[in-house]
Amino acid sequence: MFNFYLDASIHVALAVISLMKVFTYSLNITVDDHLVNAVFFGTITCYNFVKYGVEAKKYLVVIVHYHRKIQILSFIAGAVAAYHVYFLPPAIWMTIGVLMLLTGVYALPILAKPKNLRSLSGVKMIIVAAVWTGTVLILPSISSKMEVGIWDLTINCLQCFLIVFVLLIPFEIRDLANDAVELQTMPQRYGVKRTKQIGILLSILFFGITFFLDSIYNQAILWRGIAFILLTFSVYKAQITQGKYYASFWVEAIPIVLWGIIYFGNVVG
């Protein structure tokens, strides 16, 4: 059951929602429940499509029984996501459409040979971080009727992008032995040691730009400081031969931990 929880992308969906809660809390944005549900179930569908769809015949016929269970869950999640999207404003529909299109060209072979954007050198991590940022911050900002300062929104978007980008590094290091040479991932291009150094520098940048926010308070500094520590540690400890659940559970749990700290901190406070 635990493996299914991870393989069916339920864990990553919780991570996306948690990161959304963290950043919208930071910007004092109220998130529509329909949007939260649409993002949660939509993430399950989209992630499973990217992970397993390209291996299925015509993206529908699944031979492996275990994967068929994930496929059924994905269709159900997609239907639930569509139900909640129906109650959201048209501007959200268009933004979700753009994010889905970006996800589609990331996975589908639309280029010659055939290739997809995922197979282009250096593009994979940028696309994933951009889609997460659009989902976590742009969608709630459009949905919310509350005014959001453009400067603080920009800083938060950059920080969200950096968090996701750094979180992907342990996965890139883990997959180094299996990735095709033409992918030219960060560990392939720069080596594991240099990739870790880049990840740590990006973690420092993530925390440093906090002090450029117009609206800054102690709790905002605190959770970003904790995020910096967790990000740095996760990159530092990443290895090519790492534990089965190191990246897929522990690293992806960092956004969940951050939201838990903020949530329980407010309850206790």
Tab-separated table of C-alpha atoms in Angstrom:
chain	number	residue	atom	x	y	z
A	1	MET	CA	0.000	0.000	0.000
A	2	PHE	CA	2.853	2.366	0.787
A	3	ASN	CA	4.502	1.686	-2.563
A	4	PHE	CA	1.171	2.272	-4.303
A	5	TYR	CA	0.811	5.556	-2.424
A	6	LEU	CA	4.160	6.647	-3.884
A	7	ASP	CA	3.855	5.071	-7.342
A	8	ALA	CA	0.355	6.467	-7.906
A	9	SER	CA	1.657	10.011	-7.257
A	10	ILE	CA	-0.522	10.607	-4.200
A	11	HIS	CA	2.543	11.669	-2.226
A	12	VAL	CA	3.674	14.181	-4.838
A	13	ALA	CA	0.111	15.545	-5.064
A	14	LEU	CA	0.182	16.189	-1.317
A	15	ALA	CA	3.558	17.895	-1.775
A	16	VAL	CA	2.125	20.215	-4.458
A	17	ILE	CA	-0.866	21.128	-2.276
A	18	SER	CA	1.405	21.667	0.730
A	19	LEU	CA	3.675	23.988	-1.234
A	20	MET	CA	0.597	25.863	-2.442
A	21	LYS	CA	-0.580	26.270	1.153
A	22	VAL	CA	2.877	27.450	2.256
A	23	PHE	CA	3.216	30.167	-0.380
A	24	THR	CA	-0.402	31.344	-0.353
A	25	TYR	CA	-0.162	31.634	3.416
A	26	SER	CA	2.983	33.688	2.944
A	27	LEU	CA	1.130	35.995	0.535
A	28	ASN	CA	-2.042	35.986	2.671
A	29	ILE	CA	-4.093	34.523	-0.188
A	30	THR	CA	-7.246	32.525	0.505
A	31	VAL	CA	-7.387	29.452	-1.741
A	32	ASP	CA	-10.709	28.212	-3.138
A	33	ASP	CA	-11.494	24.645	-2.006
A	34	HIS	CA	-12.429	23.723	-5.572
A	35	LEU	CA	-8.974	24.843	-6.705
A	36	VAL	CA	-7.252	22.808	-3.990
A	37	ASN	CA	-9.186	19.682	-4.987
A	38	ALA	CA	-8.671	20.309	-8.699
A	39	VAL	CA	-4.910	20.662	-8.209
A	40	PHE	CA	-4.634	17.619	-5.934
A	41	PHE	CA	-6.519	15.219	-8.195
A	42	GLY	CA	-5.200	16.831	-11.362
A	43	THR	CA	-1.619	16.333	-10.140
A	44	ILE	CA	-2.253	12.618	-9.653
A	45	THR	CA	-3.582	12.327	-13.204
A	46	CYS	CA	-0.873	14.419	-14.860
A	47	TYR	CA	2.042	12.849	-13.001
A	48	ASN	CA	0.838	9.332	-13.738
A	49	PHE	CA	0.357	10.255	-17.389
A	50	VAL	CA	3.941	11.471	-17.588
A	51	LYS	CA	5.346	8.494	-15.666
A	52	TYR	CA	3.352	5.648	-17.208
A	53	GLY	CA	1.422	6.995	-20.197
A	54	VAL	CA	4.421	7.074	-22.504
A	55	GLU	CA	4.954	3.354	-21.839
A	56	ALA	CA	1.353	2.368	-22.550
A	57	LYS	CA	0.207	1.486	-26.061
A	58	LYS	CA	-1.483	4.597	-27.434
A	59	TYR	CA	-1.426	5.933	-23.847
A	60	LEU	CA	-4.454	3.813	-22.910
A	61	VAL	CA	-3.706	0.093	-23.094
A	62	VAL	CA	-1.841	-1.019	-19.962
A	63	ILE	CA	-0.607	-4.599	-19.772
A	64	VAL	CA	0.920	-4.692	-16.286
A	65	HIS	CA	-1.826	-5.354	-13.705
A	66	TYR	CA	-0.210	-3.103	-11.068
A	67	HIS	CA	-0.042	-0.224	-13.550
A	68	ARG	CA	-3.666	-0.852	-14.518
A	69	LYS	CA	-4.671	-0.080	-10.933
A	70	ILE	CA	-2.760	3.192	-11.145
A	71	GLN	CA	-4.443	3.918	-14.479
A	72	ILE	CA	-7.912	3.396	-13.005
A	73	LEU	CA	-7.065	5.680	-10.091
A	74	SER	CA	-5.755	8.263	-12.556
A	75	PHE	CA	-8.990	8.256	-14.592
A	76	ILE	CA	-11.060	8.634	-11.426
A	77	ALA	CA	-8.791	11.433	-10.182
A	78	GLY	CA	-9.055	13.145	-13.575
A	79	ALA	CA	-12.848	13.030	-13.439
A	80	VAL	CA	-12.887	14.470	-9.909
A	81	ALA	CA	-10.443	17.207	-10.967
A	82	ALA	CA	-12.653	18.091	-13.962
A	83	TYR	CA	-15.683	18.336	-11.654
A	84	HIS	CA	-13.941	20.867	-9.423
A	85	VAL	CA	-12.488	22.816	-12.364
A	86	TYR	CA	-16.063	23.362	-13.572
A	87	PHE	CA	-16.715	25.620	-10.564
A	88	LEU	CA	-13.631	27.779	-11.169
A	89	PRO	CA	-13.586	31.004	-13.251
A	90	PRO	CA	-12.673	30.883	-16.983
A	91	ALA	CA	-9.307	32.551	-16.337
A	92	ILE	CA	-8.350	29.502	-14.258
A	93	TRP	CA	-9.465	27.186	-17.058
A	94	MET	CA	-7.166	28.935	-19.524
A	95	THR	CA	-4.212	28.883	-17.124
A	96	ILE	CA	-4.757	25.200	-16.361
A	97	GLY	CA	-4.933	24.616	-20.116
A	98	VAL	CA	-1.524	26.245	-20.586
A	99	LEU	CA	-0.016	24.179	-17.757
A	100	MET	CA	-1.530	20.985	-19.184
A	101	LEU	CA	-0.208	21.853	-22.633
A	102	LEU	CA	3.262	22.354	-21.187
A	103	THR	CA	2.952	19.026	-19.377
A	104	GLY	CA	1.805	17.361	-22.596
A	105	VAL	CA	4.677	18.603	-24.754
A	106	TYR	CA	7.002	17.654	-21.914
A	107	ALA	CA	5.927	14.011	-22.216
A	108	LEU	CA	4.584	13.490	-25.740
A	109	PRO	CA	6.943	12.903	-28.706
A	110	ILE	CA	6.209	16.074	-30.676
A	111	LEU	CA	9.755	16.540	-31.927
A	112	ALA	CA	11.740	14.642	-34.512
A	113	LYS	CA	13.285	11.164	-33.983
A	114	PRO	CA	10.835	11.075	-31.949
A	115	LYS	CA	11.604	13.194	-28.944
A	116	ASN	CA	9.812	15.263	-26.358
A	117	LEU	CA	10.847	18.343	-24.399
A	118	ARG	CA	11.756	16.029	-21.541
A	119	SER	CA	14.569	14.590	-23.678
A	120	LEU	CA	16.136	17.947	-24.538
A	121	SER	CA	19.335	18.867	-22.738
A	122	GLY	CA	18.746	20.885	-19.576
A	123	VAL	CA	15.016	21.464	-20.201
A	124	LYS	CA	13.462	18.831	-17.933
A	125	MET	CA	14.082	20.502	-14.567
A	126	ILE	CA	13.125	23.953	-15.843
A	127	ILE	CA	9.778	22.738	-17.191
A	128	VAL	CA	8.901	20.804	-14.040
A	129	ALA	CA	9.814	23.750	-11.785
A	130	ALA	CA	7.857	26.161	-14.023
A	131	VAL	CA	4.716	23.975	-14.012
A	132	TRP	CA	4.902	23.598	-10.214
A	133	THR	CA	5.304	27.361	-9.813
A	134	GLY	CA	2.354	28.077	-12.090
A	135	THR	CA	0.227	25.581	-10.185
A	136	VAL	CA	1.327	26.607	-6.699
A	137	LEU	CA	1.227	30.396	-7.094
A	138	ILE	CA	-0.210	31.639	-10.396
A	139	LEU	CA	-3.466	29.684	-10.164
A	140	PRO	CA	-4.270	30.818	-6.579
A	141	SER	CA	-3.302	34.403	-7.443
A	142	ILE	CA	-5.726	34.440	-10.376
A	143	SER	CA	-8.451	32.676	-8.385
A	144	SER	CA	-8.175	34.932	-5.343
A	145	LYS	CA	-10.133	38.160	-5.247
A	146	MET	CA	-7.585	39.595	-2.843
A	147	GLU	CA	-4.969	42.023	-4.109
A	148	VAL	CA	-1.461	40.620	-4.321
A	149	GLY	CA	1.597	42.843	-4.629
A	150	ILE	CA	3.377	42.129	-7.908
A	151	TRP	CA	6.836	42.441	-6.336
A	152	ASP	CA	6.145	39.990	-3.499
A	153	LEU	CA	4.387	37.617	-5.916
A	154	THR	CA	7.449	37.703	-8.196
A	155	ILE	CA	9.824	36.958	-5.302
A	156	ASN	CA	7.615	34.109	-4.109
A	157	CYS	CA	7.387	32.675	-7.636
A	158	LEU	CA	11.172	32.747	-7.904
A	159	GLN	CA	11.503	31.065	-4.509
A	160	CYS	CA	8.975	28.398	-5.462
A	161	PHE	CA	10.865	27.742	-8.705
A	162	LEU	CA	14.131	27.415	-6.778
A	163	ILE	CA	12.647	25.053	-4.184
A	164	VAL	CA	11.321	22.692	-6.845
A	165	PHE	CA	14.512	22.917	-8.916
A	166	VAL	CA	16.652	22.007	-5.896
A	167	LEU	CA	14.248	19.224	-4.863
A	168	LEU	CA	14.766	17.642	-8.288
A	169	ILE	CA	18.543	17.369	-7.843
A	170	PRO	CA	18.476	14.220	-5.625
A	171	PHE	CA	16.286	12.583	-8.285
A	172	GLU	CA	18.728	13.582	-11.036
A	173	ILE	CA	21.639	12.146	-9.039
A	174	ARG	CA	19.690	8.941	-8.312
A	175	ASP	CA	18.858	8.462	-12.011
A	176	LEU	CA	22.396	9.153	-13.243
A	177	ALA	CA	23.165	5.469	-13.818
A	178	ASN	CA	20.024	4.937	-15.936
A	179	ASP	CA	19.579	8.238	-17.822
A	180	ALA	CA	20.471	8.258	-21.517
A	181	VAL	CA	23.643	10.213	-22.282
A	182	GLU	CA	21.814	12.554	-24.684
A	183	LEU	CA	19.626	13.851	-21.839
A	184	GLN	CA	22.619	15.801	-20.531
A	185	THR	CA	21.213	16.109	-17.026
A	186	MET	CA	23.036	18.240	-14.468
A	187	PRO	CA	24.992	15.319	-12.964
A	188	GLN	CA	25.958	14.178	-16.475
A	189	ARG	CA	27.178	17.615	-17.495
A	190	TYR	CA	28.803	18.802	-14.282
A	191	GLY	CA	29.337	15.667	-12.199
A	192	VAL	CA	27.699	14.793	-8.888
A	193	LYS	CA	29.959	16.995	-6.738
A	194	ARG	CA	29.491	20.139	-8.856
A	195	THR	CA	25.746	19.477	-9.131
A	196	LYS	CA	25.506	19.362	-5.345
A	197	GLN	CA	27.445	22.634	-5.095
A	198	ILE	CA	25.028	24.262	-7.547
A	199	GLY	CA	22.071	22.946	-5.540
A	200	ILE	CA	23.457	24.364	-2.293
A	201	LEU	CA	24.142	27.741	-3.938
A	202	LEU	CA	20.565	27.829	-5.241
A	203	SER	CA	19.330	27.018	-1.719
A	204	ILE	CA	21.322	29.986	-0.407
A	205	LEU	CA	19.829	32.169	-3.166
A	206	PHE	CA	16.347	30.939	-2.236
A	207	PHE	CA	16.788	32.034	1.379
A	208	GLY	CA	18.700	35.229	0.559
A	209	ILE	CA	16.016	36.789	-1.637
A	210	THR	CA	13.570	36.483	1.264
A	211	PHE	CA	14.932	39.799	2.535
A	212	PHE	CA	13.880	41.535	-0.701
A	213	LEU	CA	10.202	41.012	0.122
A	214	ASP	CA	8.158	44.130	0.805
A	215	SER	CA	6.123	42.307	3.460
A	216	ILE	CA	8.416	40.303	5.700
A	217	TYR	CA	7.758	38.886	9.162
A	218	ASN	CA	9.447	36.498	11.570
A	219	GLN	CA	7.433	33.423	10.585
A	220	ALA	CA	8.202	34.011	6.906
A	221	ILE	CA	11.915	34.044	7.699
A	222	LEU	CA	11.567	31.008	9.977
A	223	TRP	CA	9.912	28.634	7.505
A	224	ARG	CA	12.234	29.726	4.715
A	225	GLY	CA	15.187	29.139	7.022
A	226	ILE	CA	13.942	25.633	7.774
A	227	ALA	CA	13.378	25.067	4.052
A	228	PHE	CA	16.948	26.182	3.358
A	229	ILE	CA	18.310	23.683	5.910
A	230	LEU	CA	16.185	20.811	4.563
A	231	LEU	CA	17.023	21.587	0.926
A	232	THR	CA	20.742	21.835	1.638
A	233	PHE	CA	20.736	18.599	3.639
A	234	SER	CA	18.742	16.712	0.975
A	235	VAL	CA	21.193	17.737	-1.747
A	236	TYR	CA	24.265	17.074	0.398
A	237	LYS	CA	23.116	13.543	1.309
A	238	ALA	CA	21.990	12.573	-2.205
A	239	GLN	CA	23.925	9.687	-3.755
A	240	ILE	CA	23.772	7.677	-6.966
A	241	THR	CA	23.091	4.578	-4.869
A	242	GLN	CA	20.619	5.976	-2.352
A	243	GLY	CA	17.878	4.346	-0.314
A	244	LYS	CA	14.727	3.310	-2.167
A	245	TYR	CA	12.601	5.952	-0.467
A	246	TYR	CA	15.176	8.723	-0.036
A	247	ALA	CA	14.084	10.847	-2.999
A	248	SER	CA	10.622	9.456	-3.712
A	249	PHE	CA	9.402	9.857	-0.121
A	250	TRP	CA	11.725	11.871	2.126
A	251	VAL	CA	12.784	14.569	-0.343
A	252	GLU	CA	9.274	14.953	-1.739
A	253	ALA	CA	7.992	15.209	1.841
A	254	ILE	CA	9.851	18.496	2.440
A	255	PRO	CA	6.924	20.702	1.269
A	256	ILE	CA	4.591	18.644	3.484
A	257	VAL	CA	6.902	19.168	6.456
A	258	LEU	CA	7.016	22.923	5.793
A	259	TRP	CA	3.236	23.212	5.701
A	260	GLY	CA	2.984	21.060	8.827
A	261	ILE	CA	5.344	23.421	10.675
A	262	ILE	CA	3.319	26.469	9.657
A	263	TYR	CA	-0.067	24.830	10.345
A	264	PHE	CA	0.751	23.390	13.753
A	265	GLY	CA	2.716	26.516	14.651
A	266	ASN	CA	-0.450	28.551	14.148
A	267	VAL	CA	-2.592	26.050	16.048
A	268	VAL	CA	-0.224	26.002	19.018
A	269	GLY	CA	0.334	29.728	18.787
